[in-house]
Amino acid sequence: MGTEGDAVRVIAGRYRLEARLGRGGMGVVWRATDELLGRRVAVKELAQDDTLSSEEARGRRDRTLREARAVAQLSHPHIIVVHDVVEDGERPYIVMELIDGGSLADRIAEHGPLAPDEAARIGLALLGALRAAHAAGVLHRDIKPANVLLERDSDRVVLTDFGIAQVAGATTLTETGSFVGSPEYTAPERMSGAHTGPESDLWSLGALLCTALSGESPFRRDSLGGILHAVVFAEIRTPPQAAPLLPVVRGLLERDPGRRLGAAEAERLLRAFRDTGRTPPAASSGYTPTRADLPQQGLAQQGLSPSRLGQSAQERSTRGVLIAALLVAAMAGAGVSAAALLVNRDGEGGGSPTSSAPRETTSAAPGPTASGSTGPTAASPSPTGRPSTTASHAASRASDDRPTAPSGYHVADDPAGFSLAVPEGFTRVPQGERVFYMSPGQTFRLGIRIAEPEPGGPLAVLRRAHAGGPDANPGYHDGKVTETTHGARPAALWEFTWDGFSAAEGPRHTYDLCWEEDGRLYDVWVSAPVGKVREAREYFDVAVDTFVTG
């Protein structure tokens, strides 16, 4: 609803601003009349930054006008029509079509979550809009329910507010270096300050679909730091209402942009759902279902073996989260604690790799053997080949080189000569040359081994352990050793699934990282039941990121 008390103004000699429709971080939106053509329009008055010099302000205005005109070239039934881009009194304005209707956010607030068919219809419309924008080299960067308009008395869905869009080869409409967008709907690679592309908009669409189906973003938390952690690290718990569209939602919410569901495949799946009432499996997606995603369907029915149950291979580095925290905190004045953001990495492993097969046992109960991770973690290379090393390993330490524990963890200063962050409630269990930190009931087992270097270095060590895996780990399968780095040091990752030491214990999955440092061989692993691999990866990555020798 507009604010009628505002003084009427005419800008650029033709647009009469009549009532304020809304205000946001990018400026004010007005209901207006184009007096030249006699039609109703919406006009966005972009906010000015009074801290800029006159030269900087002019440069920003020029960028805004240039890039907004590029966005105005987009032509698609589900993209807002930009009629004009003008400047009045050295302030830029974007003139758009006026949509008779509210936003998707308004619809959800007033009437609750959408039915799956309606959510699929809106998702298809937005995918069409995004494909057209991306083909023209335009990234939206702020996909959220408030920026989706639902035209009254028609089925038209309109993607609006390209105010922070990015045009290929250009700077953004907002100040260079500022964090822009809505954190609950922002892709993890944008949070970490990495290069982003069309895949980032698709992540946001996945979060939007969750919100449309359940009424709330899966990344909503009570604090900005909590949101950042949820987006970048925490297990993604899709709402039960998303089950009918689960292959699409989970495929779009794949943290590794290289494995994220593409727009064409997402369209195919949504159309199939609307045609048949069922969503087929994705043909080309990095999405790997977890048991939490399949509450009513057996693994065999889904064609899944326990070894395929897991999280995305790539998690953003803690360093990236710290960068994001600094950017967003600077923007919002949130005062985010870096330590509070040093969170969630899974992993649980078995013994340490040696020339003889590693074994993880305790006097109280059997334990897993050496393990690693199939894909990159904080200490592993990204799928793109760029190293994603644990820079956070150094960033997370206090000035005395002691690690800082994330929320829910404490720093264990071990008598064996190292420190690391372990989850609250874990108990230290020494076992010869190995040290374990066990959860209650030994569901999760975090192991550390320090030894003399071996021929061939960490990679050879873990390859030998992998070769002996079937002897040391009953039912050993799907083992993989990956060469990587830990900090600037050569390292290796090992990941595998096995049957556990007893039928009562059941199948387990193990992650293991091995590296050399200061003339010693270090091995850190975590193992856990296959249904709890995401929690395990969290424990594993936190342990690796915070591990300090001496």
Coordinates of C-alpha atoms in Angstrom, one line a residue:
M1 CA 0.0 0.0 0.0
G2 CA 1.4 3.4 -1.0
T3 CA 2.0 6.3 1.3
E4 CA -0.2 9.1 0.0
G5 CA 1.2 11.8 2.2
D6 CA 4.4 12.2 0.2
A7 CA 4.9 15.4 -1.8
V8 CA 4.2 14.9 -5.5
R9 CA 7.3 15.3 -7.7
V10 CA 7.9 15.1 -11.4
I11 CA 11.3 13.7 -12.5
A12 CA 13.0 13.9 -15.9
G13 CA 10.1 16.1 -17.0
R14 CA 7.6 13.3 -17.4
Y15 CA 7.3 10.8 -14.4
R16 CA 5.0 12.0 -11.6
L17 CA 5.9 10.3 -8.3
E18 CA 2.6 9.9 -6.5
A19 CA 2.9 7.4 -3.7
R20 CA 5.6 5.4 -2.0
L21 CA 5.1 1.7 -2.5
G22 CA 8.1 0.5 -0.5
R23 CA 11.6 1.2 0.7
G24 CA 14.6 -1.1 0.8
G25 CA 18.4 -1.0 1.0
M26 CA 18.6 0.1 -2.7
G27 CA 16.2 3.0 -2.4
V28 CA 12.5 3.8 -2.6
V29 CA 9.9 2.5 -5.1
W30 CA 7.1 4.9 -6.2
R31 CA 3.9 4.4 -7.9
A32 CA 4.0 7.0 -10.6
T33 CA 2.4 8.2 -13.9
D34 CA 4.2 8.6 -17.2
E35 CA 2.7 11.9 -18.2
L36 CA 4.0 11.7 -21.7
L37 CA 2.4 8.3 -22.5
G38 CA -0.4 8.5 -19.9
R39 CA 0.4 5.1 -18.2
R40 CA 1.0 4.0 -14.7
V41 CA 4.5 2.9 -13.9
A42 CA 6.7 2.0 -10.9
V43 CA 9.8 4.2 -10.4
K44 CA 12.8 3.1 -8.2
E45 CA 14.7 6.0 -6.8
L46 CA 18.2 4.6 -6.0
A47 CA 19.7 5.6 -2.7
Q48 CA 22.8 7.9 -2.6
D49 CA 25.9 7.4 -0.5
D50 CA 26.7 10.7 1.1
T51 CA 30.1 9.4 2.2
L52 CA 31.4 9.3 -1.5
S53 CA 33.3 12.2 -3.0
S54 CA 31.7 14.0 -5.9
E55 CA 33.9 12.1 -8.4
E56 CA 33.1 8.7 -6.8
A57 CA 29.4 9.5 -6.7
R58 CA 29.5 10.4 -10.4
G59 CA 31.3 7.2 -11.3
R60 CA 28.8 5.2 -9.4
R61 CA 25.9 7.0 -11.1
D62 CA 27.4 6.3 -14.5
R63 CA 27.9 2.7 -13.6
T64 CA 24.3 2.4 -12.4
L65 CA 22.9 4.0 -15.5
R66 CA 25.0 1.9 -17.8
E67 CA 24.3 -1.4 -16.1
A68 CA 20.6 -0.7 -15.6
R69 CA 20.2 0.0 -19.3
A70 CA 21.8 -3.3 -20.0
V71 CA 19.3 -5.0 -17.7
A72 CA 16.5 -3.1 -19.6
Q73 CA 17.4 -5.0 -22.7
L74 CA 16.1 -8.2 -21.2
S75 CA 12.8 -9.3 -22.7
H76 CA 10.9 -12.2 -21.1
P77 CA 7.3 -12.5 -19.9
H78 CA 8.5 -13.4 -16.4
I79 CA 11.1 -10.5 -16.1
I80 CA 9.9 -7.1 -15.0
V81 CA 9.8 -4.7 -18.0
V82 CA 12.2 -1.7 -17.6
H83 CA 10.8 1.2 -19.6
D84 CA 13.4 3.8 -18.9
V85 CA 16.5 4.7 -17.0
V86 CA 16.9 8.4 -16.2
E87 CA 18.8 10.9 -14.0
D88 CA 17.3 13.8 -12.2
G89 CA 19.1 16.1 -9.9
E90 CA 22.2 13.8 -10.2
R91 CA 20.1 10.9 -8.8
P92 CA 19.4 7.8 -10.9
Y93 CA 15.9 6.4 -11.4
I94 CA 14.7 3.1 -13.0
V95 CA 11.3 3.3 -14.5
M96 CA 9.5 -0.1 -14.7
E97 CA 6.1 -1.6 -15.4
L98 CA 3.7 -1.4 -12.5
I99 CA 2.4 -4.9 -11.5
D100 CA -1.1 -5.1 -10.0
G101 CA -0.4 -7.6 -7.3
G102 CA 1.7 -8.4 -4.3
S103 CA 4.9 -10.4 -3.8
L104 CA 5.4 -14.1 -3.2
A105 CA 6.5 -13.1 0.3
D106 CA 3.2 -11.3 0.9
R107 CA 1.3 -14.3 -0.4
I108 CA 3.1 -16.7 2.0
A109 CA 2.6 -14.3 4.9
E110 CA -1.1 -14.0 4.3
H111 CA -2.1 -17.5 3.1
G112 CA 0.7 -19.8 4.3
P113 CA 2.9 -22.2 2.2
L114 CA 2.0 -23.0 -1.4
A115 CA 0.9 -26.4 -2.7
P116 CA 3.7 -28.3 -4.5
D117 CA 2.0 -27.8 -7.9
E118 CA 1.8 -24.0 -7.4
A119 CA 5.4 -23.9 -6.2
A120 CA 6.5 -25.9 -9.2
R121 CA 4.6 -23.4 -11.5
I122 CA 6.4 -20.5 -9.9
G123 CA 9.7 -22.3 -10.1
L124 CA 9.3 -22.9 -13.8
A125 CA 8.5 -19.3 -14.4
L126 CA 11.6 -18.1 -12.5
L127 CA 13.8 -20.6 -14.2
G128 CA 12.7 -19.3 -17.6
A129 CA 13.4 -15.7 -16.4
L130 CA 16.9 -16.7 -15.1
R131 CA 17.8 -18.6 -18.2
A132 CA 17.0 -15.5 -20.3
A133 CA 19.0 -13.2 -18.0
H134 CA 21.9 -15.5 -17.8
A135 CA 22.0 -15.9 -21.6
A136 CA 22.3 -12.1 -21.7
G137 CA 25.2 -12.2 -19.2
V138 CA 23.1 -10.8 -16.3
L139 CA 23.1 -12.3 -12.8
H140 CA 20.2 -11.3 -10.6
R141 CA 22.0 -12.0 -7.2
D142 CA 19.0 -11.3 -5.0
I143 CA 16.4 -14.1 -5.7
K144 CA 14.0 -14.2 -2.8
P145 CA 10.2 -14.2 -2.3
A146 CA 10.0 -10.4 -1.9
N147 CA 11.4 -10.0 -5.4
V148 CA 8.9 -12.2 -7.1
L149 CA 5.6 -10.5 -8.0
L150 CA 2.3 -12.4 -8.6
E151 CA 0.1 -10.5 -10.9
R152 CA -3.5 -10.3 -9.7
D153 CA -6.2 -11.9 -11.8
S154 CA -3.6 -13.8 -14.0
D155 CA -1.1 -16.5 -13.7
R156 CA 1.9 -14.2 -14.4
V157 CA 4.9 -14.5 -12.2
V158 CA 7.4 -11.6 -12.5
L159 CA 11.0 -11.5 -11.3
T160 CA 11.8 -8.0 -10.3
D161 CA 14.4 -5.9 -8.5
F162 CA 17.5 -6.4 -10.6
G163 CA 18.9 -3.5 -8.5
I164 CA 22.0 -5.4 -7.5
A165 CA 22.3 -7.4 -10.7
Q166 CA 25.7 -7.9 -12.2
V167 CA 26.4 -7.6 -15.9
A168 CA 29.2 -9.7 -17.3
G169 CA 32.4 -7.7 -17.6
A170 CA 31.1 -4.8 -15.4
T171 CA 31.1 -3.8 -11.8
T172 CA 27.8 -4.0 -9.9
L173 CA 25.0 -1.6 -9.3
T174 CA 26.1 -1.3 -5.7
E175 CA 29.3 -0.1 -4.4
T176 CA 32.2 -2.3 -5.4
G177 CA 33.3 -4.5 -2.5
S178 CA 30.1 -4.3 -0.5
F179 CA 28.1 -7.4 0.4
V180 CA 24.8 -7.3 -1.3
G181 CA 21.8 -9.6 -1.3
S182 CA 19.8 -11.4 1.4
P183 CA 22.0 -13.8 3.4
E184 CA 19.2 -16.4 3.8
Y185 CA 19.0 -16.8 0.0
T186 CA 22.7 -16.2 -0.8
A187 CA 24.8 -19.0 -2.3
P188 CA 27.7 -20.3 -0.1
E189 CA 30.3 -19.4 -2.8
R190 CA 29.1 -15.8 -2.7
M191 CA 29.4 -15.9 1.1
S192 CA 33.0 -17.0 0.8
G193 CA 33.9 -14.3 -1.6
A194 CA 34.6 -16.7 -4.5
H195 CA 33.8 -16.0 -8.1
T196 CA 30.1 -16.6 -8.8
G197 CA 28.1 -17.3 -11.9
P198 CA 24.6 -18.4 -12.9
E199 CA 24.8 -21.3 -10.4
S200 CA 24.5 -18.8 -7.5
D201 CA 21.1 -17.6 -8.7
L202 CA 20.0 -21.3 -8.9
W203 CA 21.0 -21.9 -5.3
S204 CA 18.8 -18.9 -4.3
L205 CA 15.9 -20.4 -6.3
G206 CA 16.3 -23.6 -4.3
A207 CA 16.1 -21.7 -1.0
L208 CA 13.1 -19.8 -2.4
L209 CA 11.3 -23.1 -3.3
C210 CA 11.8 -24.3 0.3
T211 CA 10.3 -21.1 1.6
A212 CA 7.4 -21.3 -0.8
L213 CA 6.6 -24.9 0.3
S214 CA 7.1 -24.6 4.0
G215 CA 6.7 -20.9 4.8
E216 CA 10.3 -20.4 6.0
S217 CA 13.8 -20.4 4.6
P218 CA 15.8 -23.4 5.6
F219 CA 18.6 -21.1 6.5
R220 CA 16.7 -18.8 8.8
R221 CA 18.4 -18.4 12.2
D222 CA 18.2 -16.0 15.1
S223 CA 21.5 -14.1 14.2
L224 CA 23.5 -13.1 11.2
G225 CA 26.3 -15.4 12.2
G226 CA 23.8 -18.3 12.5
I227 CA 22.6 -17.6 9.0
L228 CA 26.1 -17.6 7.6
H229 CA 26.9 -20.8 9.4
A230 CA 23.7 -22.4 8.1
V231 CA 24.4 -21.5 4.5
V232 CA 28.1 -22.5 4.4
F233 CA 28.6 -25.3 6.8
A234 CA 25.6 -26.8 8.6
E235 CA 23.6 -29.8 7.4
I236 CA 20.9 -28.6 5.1
R237 CA 17.6 -29.9 6.4
T238 CA 15.0 -29.6 3.8
P239 CA 11.4 -29.2 5.2
P240 CA 9.1 -32.2 5.0
Q241 CA 6.8 -30.2 2.7
A242 CA 9.6 -30.2 0.1
A243 CA 9.4 -34.0 -0.4
P244 CA 7.3 -33.9 -3.7
L245 CA 10.0 -31.7 -5.3
L246 CA 13.0 -33.0 -3.4
P247 CA 15.2 -33.9 -6.3
V248 CA 14.9 -30.3 -7.5
V249 CA 15.3 -28.6 -4.1
R250 CA 18.2 -30.7 -3.1
G251 CA 19.9 -30.5 -6.5
L252 CA 19.7 -26.7 -6.4
L253 CA 21.0 -26.6 -2.8
E254 CA 24.2 -28.5 -3.7
R255 CA 27.0 -26.5 -2.1
D256 CA 29.4 -27.3 -4.8
P257 CA 28.4 -25.0 -7.7
G258 CA 30.1 -27.4 -10.2
R259 CA 27.7 -30.1 -9.1
R260 CA 24.6 -28.0 -8.6
L261 CA 21.5 -28.8 -10.7
G262 CA 21.4 -26.9 -13.9
A263 CA 18.4 -24.7 -15.0
A264 CA 17.5 -27.0 -17.9
E265 CA 17.4 -30.1 -15.8
A266 CA 15.5 -28.3 -13.0
E267 CA 12.9 -27.3 -15.6
R268 CA 12.6 -30.9 -16.9
L269 CA 12.0 -32.2 -13.4
L270 CA 9.4 -29.5 -12.5
R271 CA 7.5 -30.0 -15.7
A272 CA 7.5 -33.8 -15.1
F273 CA 6.0 -33.2 -11.7
R274 CA 3.3 -30.9 -13.0
D275 CA 2.5 -33.5 -15.7
T276 CA 2.6 -36.6 -13.6
G277 CA 2.5 -35.6 -10.0
R278 CA 5.9 -37.2 -9.4
T279 CA 9.4 -35.8 -9.7
P280 CA 11.8 -38.2 -11.4
P281 CA 15.5 -38.5 -10.3
A282 CA 17.8 -35.9 -11.7
A283 CA 19.8 -37.0 -14.7
S284 CA 22.8 -34.8 -14.1
S285 CA 23.2 -33.4 -10.6
G286 CA 25.8 -33.7 -7.9
Y287 CA 23.0 -34.2 -5.4
T288 CA 23.4 -37.3 -3.3
P289 CA 20.3 -38.1 -1.2
T290 CA 20.8 -38.7 2.5
R291 CA 18.7 -40.8 4.8
A292 CA 17.1 -37.7 6.2
D293 CA 15.8 -36.9 2.7
L294 CA 14.2 -40.3 2.3
P295 CA 12.0 -40.7 5.5
Q296 CA 9.4 -42.8 3.9
Q297 CA 11.3 -44.7 1.2
G298 CA 13.8 -47.5 1.7
L299 CA 17.3 -47.3 0.4
A300 CA 16.9 -50.3 -1.8
Q301 CA 13.7 -48.8 -3.3
Q302 CA 15.7 -45.7 -4.2
G303 CA 18.6 -47.7 -5.6
L304 CA 21.0 -46.3 -3.0
S305 CA 23.7 -48.1 -1.2
P306 CA 25.0 -46.7 2.1
S307 CA 28.2 -45.6 0.4
R308 CA 26.3 -43.2 -1.7
L309 CA 24.7 -41.5 1.2
G310 CA 26.7 -38.3 1.8
Q311 CA 27.1 -34.6 1.7
S312 CA 28.5 -32.6 -1.2
A313 CA 32.1 -33.1 -1.7
Q314 CA 32.9 -29.5 -1.4
E315 CA 32.4 -27.3 1.7
R316 CA 33.4 -23.7 1.7
S317 CA 36.5 -23.0 3.7
T318 CA 36.3 -21.3 7.2
R319 CA 38.4 -18.6 5.8
G320 CA 35.6 -17.8 3.3
V321 CA 33.1 -17.6 6.0
L322 CA 35.3 -15.2 7.9
I323 CA 35.5 -13.0 4.8
A324 CA 31.7 -13.1 4.5
A325 CA 31.3 -12.3 8.1
L326 CA 33.5 -9.3 7.9
L327 CA 31.6 -8.0 4.8
V328 CA 28.2 -8.6 6.2
A329 CA 29.0 -7.4 9.7
A330 CA 30.5 -4.2 8.2
M331 CA 27.3 -3.7 6.3
A332 CA 24.8 -4.5 9.0
G333 CA 26.8 -3.6 12.1
A334 CA 26.2 -7.0 13.4
G335 CA 29.5 -7.5 15.2
V336 CA 29.7 -11.1 14.1
S337 CA 32.3 -13.2 16.1
A338 CA 34.7 -15.0 13.9
A339 CA 34.9 -17.8 16.4
A340 CA 31.1 -18.3 16.2
L341 CA 31.4 -18.8 12.5
L342 CA 34.2 -21.3 12.6
V343 CA 31.8 -24.2 12.3
N344 CA 30.6 -27.4 10.9
R345 CA 32.6 -29.8 9.1
D346 CA 31.8 -33.5 9.1
G347 CA 34.0 -36.5 9.3
E348 CA 34.7 -39.6 11.3
G349 CA 37.3 -42.0 10.6
G350 CA 39.2 -45.1 11.3
G351 CA 42.7 -45.8 12.3
S352 CA 45.8 -44.1 11.2
P353 CA 47.4 -45.1 8.0
T354 CA 50.6 -47.0 8.3
S355 CA 52.4 -49.6 6.2
S356 CA 50.3 -52.1 8.1
A357 CA 46.6 -51.7 7.8
P358 CA 45.3 -49.1 10.3
R359 CA 43.0 -50.2 13.0
E360 CA 40.8 -48.3 15.4
T361 CA 39.9 -50.2 18.4
T362 CA 39.4 -49.5 22.1
S363 CA 39.3 -51.7 25.2
A364 CA 35.7 -50.7 25.7
A365 CA 34.4 -51.2 22.2
P366 CA 35.7 -51.6 18.7
G367 CA 36.3 -48.5 16.6
P368 CA 36.8 -47.6 13.0
T369 CA 39.9 -47.6 10.9
A370 CA 41.6 -44.9 8.9
S371 CA 39.3 -42.9 6.7
G372 CA 39.2 -39.9 4.5
S373 CA 36.9 -38.0 2.3
T374 CA 35.9 -38.6 -1.3
G375 CA 35.8 -35.0 -2.2
P376 CA 37.4 -31.8 -1.2
T377 CA 37.1 -30.5 2.4
A378 CA 38.6 -27.5 4.0
A379 CA 42.0 -29.1 3.4
S380 CA 41.3 -30.4 -0.1
P381 CA 41.4 -29.0 -3.6
S382 CA 38.2 -27.8 -5.1
P383 CA 36.7 -29.5 -8.1
T384 CA 37.8 -26.6 -10.2
G385 CA 41.4 -27.4 -9.4
R386 CA 42.0 -24.4 -7.2
P387 CA 43.4 -25.4 -3.9
S388 CA 41.0 -24.9 -1.0
T389 CA 43.4 -25.3 1.8
T390 CA 42.8 -24.8 5.4
A391 CA 43.8 -21.2 5.6
S392 CA 41.3 -21.1 8.5
H393 CA 43.7 -23.4 10.3
A394 CA 45.8 -20.3 11.0
A395 CA 42.9 -17.9 11.0
S396 CA 41.2 -19.8 13.8
R397 CA 44.0 -19.6 16.3
A398 CA 44.4 -17.1 19.0
S399 CA 47.5 -15.0 19.2
D400 CA 49.3 -17.7 21.2
D401 CA 48.7 -20.2 18.4
R402 CA 46.0 -21.9 20.4
P403 CA 43.0 -22.8 18.4
T404 CA 39.6 -21.1 18.9
A405 CA 36.7 -23.4 19.4
P406 CA 33.5 -22.9 17.5
S407 CA 30.2 -22.8 19.3
G408 CA 29.4 -26.3 20.6
Y409 CA 33.0 -27.3 20.8
H410 CA 35.9 -26.9 23.3
V411 CA 39.6 -26.9 22.8
A412 CA 41.3 -30.0 23.9
D413 CA 45.0 -29.5 24.9
D414 CA 46.1 -33.1 24.5
P415 CA 49.1 -34.5 26.5
A416 CA 50.3 -36.1 23.3
G417 CA 51.4 -32.6 22.2
F418 CA 48.6 -31.1 20.1
S419 CA 45.5 -29.1 20.5
L420 CA 42.2 -29.1 18.5
A421 CA 38.5 -28.3 18.9
V422 CA 36.3 -31.3 19.7
P423 CA 32.5 -31.4 20.2
E424 CA 31.2 -30.9 23.7
G425 CA 30.6 -34.2 25.5
F426 CA 33.3 -36.1 23.7
T427 CA 35.6 -38.1 26.0
R428 CA 39.3 -38.7 25.5
V429 CA 40.2 -42.4 25.2
P430 CA 44.0 -43.1 24.7
Q431 CA 44.8 -46.2 22.8
G432 CA 48.5 -46.9 22.4
E433 CA 49.9 -44.6 19.7
R434 CA 46.4 -43.4 18.9
V435 CA 44.3 -40.9 20.8
F436 CA 40.5 -41.0 20.5
Y437 CA 37.8 -38.5 21.4
M438 CA 34.5 -40.4 21.6
S439 CA 30.9 -39.3 21.6
P440 CA 28.6 -40.9 24.2
G441 CA 28.1 -44.5 23.1
Q442 CA 31.0 -44.1 20.7
T443 CA 28.7 -43.2 17.8
F444 CA 31.3 -40.8 16.6
R445 CA 35.0 -41.6 16.9
L446 CA 37.6 -38.9 16.3
G447 CA 41.1 -40.3 16.1
I448 CA 44.6 -38.7 16.0
R449 CA 47.9 -40.5 15.4
I450 CA 51.4 -38.9 15.4
A451 CA 54.2 -41.0 14.0
E452 CA 57.5 -40.9 12.2
P453 CA 57.4 -40.0 8.4
E454 CA 57.1 -43.0 6.1
P455 CA 58.5 -43.6 2.6
G456 CA 56.5 -41.9 -0.1
G457 CA 54.9 -39.3 2.2
P458 CA 51.2 -39.0 3.2
L459 CA 49.9 -40.1 -0.2
A460 CA 51.8 -43.4 -0.2
V461 CA 50.8 -44.0 3.4
L462 CA 47.2 -43.7 2.7
R463 CA 47.4 -45.7 -0.5
R464 CA 49.0 -48.5 1.5
A465 CA 46.2 -48.2 4.1
H466 CA 43.6 -48.3 1.3
A467 CA 45.2 -51.5 -0.2
G468 CA 44.9 -53.1 3.3
G469 CA 41.5 -51.7 3.9
P470 CA 39.6 -55.0 3.4
D471 CA 41.8 -56.8 6.0
A472 CA 41.4 -54.0 8.6
N473 CA 37.8 -53.0 8.0
P474 CA 35.1 -55.6 7.5
G475 CA 33.1 -55.1 4.4
Y476 CA 35.4 -52.3 3.2
H477 CA 34.2 -50.7 -0.1
D478 CA 34.2 -47.5 -2.1
G479 CA 37.6 -46.5 -0.7
K480 CA 39.3 -43.5 -2.4
V481 CA 42.6 -41.7 -1.7
T482 CA 43.0 -38.2 -3.0
E483 CA 46.2 -36.1 -3.1
T484 CA 45.7 -32.7 -1.6
T485 CA 47.3 -30.1 0.7
H486 CA 46.9 -29.1 4.3
G487 CA 48.0 -25.5 4.6
A488 CA 51.0 -25.4 2.3
R489 CA 52.0 -29.0 3.1
P490 CA 51.4 -32.1 0.9
A491 CA 48.6 -34.2 2.3
A492 CA 46.2 -37.0 1.3
L493 CA 42.6 -37.7 2.0
W494 CA 41.1 -41.2 2.4
E495 CA 37.4 -41.9 2.5
F496 CA 35.6 -45.2 2.6
T497 CA 32.5 -47.1 3.8
W498 CA 32.6 -50.4 5.8
D499 CA 30.4 -52.7 7.7
G500 CA 31.4 -51.8 11.2
F501 CA 32.9 -54.2 13.8
S502 CA 29.6 -55.8 14.6
A503 CA 26.1 -56.2 13.2
A504 CA 24.8 -54.1 16.1
E505 CA 27.2 -51.3 15.2
G506 CA 26.1 -51.4 11.6
P507 CA 27.7 -49.8 8.5
R508 CA 30.0 -46.8 9.0
H509 CA 31.7 -44.2 7.0
T510 CA 35.2 -42.8 7.6
Y511 CA 37.1 -39.6 6.7
D512 CA 40.9 -39.3 7.1
L513 CA 43.5 -36.6 6.5
C514 CA 47.2 -37.4 6.6
W515 CA 50.1 -34.9 6.3
E516 CA 53.6 -34.2 7.4
E517 CA 54.6 -31.3 9.6
D518 CA 57.9 -30.5 11.4
G519 CA 59.3 -33.9 10.7
R520 CA 56.3 -35.8 12.0
L521 CA 53.4 -37.6 10.3
Y522 CA 50.0 -36.5 11.5
D523 CA 46.8 -38.4 10.8
V524 CA 43.3 -37.2 11.9
W525 CA 40.2 -39.2 11.1
V526 CA 36.5 -39.5 12.1
S527 CA 34.1 -42.4 11.6
A528 CA 30.3 -42.5 12.1
P529 CA 27.3 -44.5 11.1
V530 CA 26.5 -44.0 7.4
G531 CA 23.3 -42.2 8.4
K532 CA 25.3 -39.6 10.3
V533 CA 27.9 -38.7 7.7
R534 CA 27.1 -35.0 7.7
E535 CA 27.6 -34.6 11.4
A536 CA 30.8 -36.6 11.0
R537 CA 32.1 -34.3 8.2
E538 CA 31.5 -31.4 10.5
Y539 CA 33.5 -32.9 13.3
F540 CA 36.2 -34.0 10.9
D541 CA 36.6 -30.6 9.3
V542 CA 36.6 -28.7 12.5
A543 CA 39.2 -31.0 13.9
V544 CA 41.4 -30.5 10.9
D545 CA 40.9 -26.8 10.7
T546 CA 41.8 -26.2 14.3
F547 CA 44.6 -28.8 14.8
V548 CA 47.7 -27.2 16.2
T549 CA 50.9 -29.0 17.1
G550 CA 53.2 -28.4 20.0

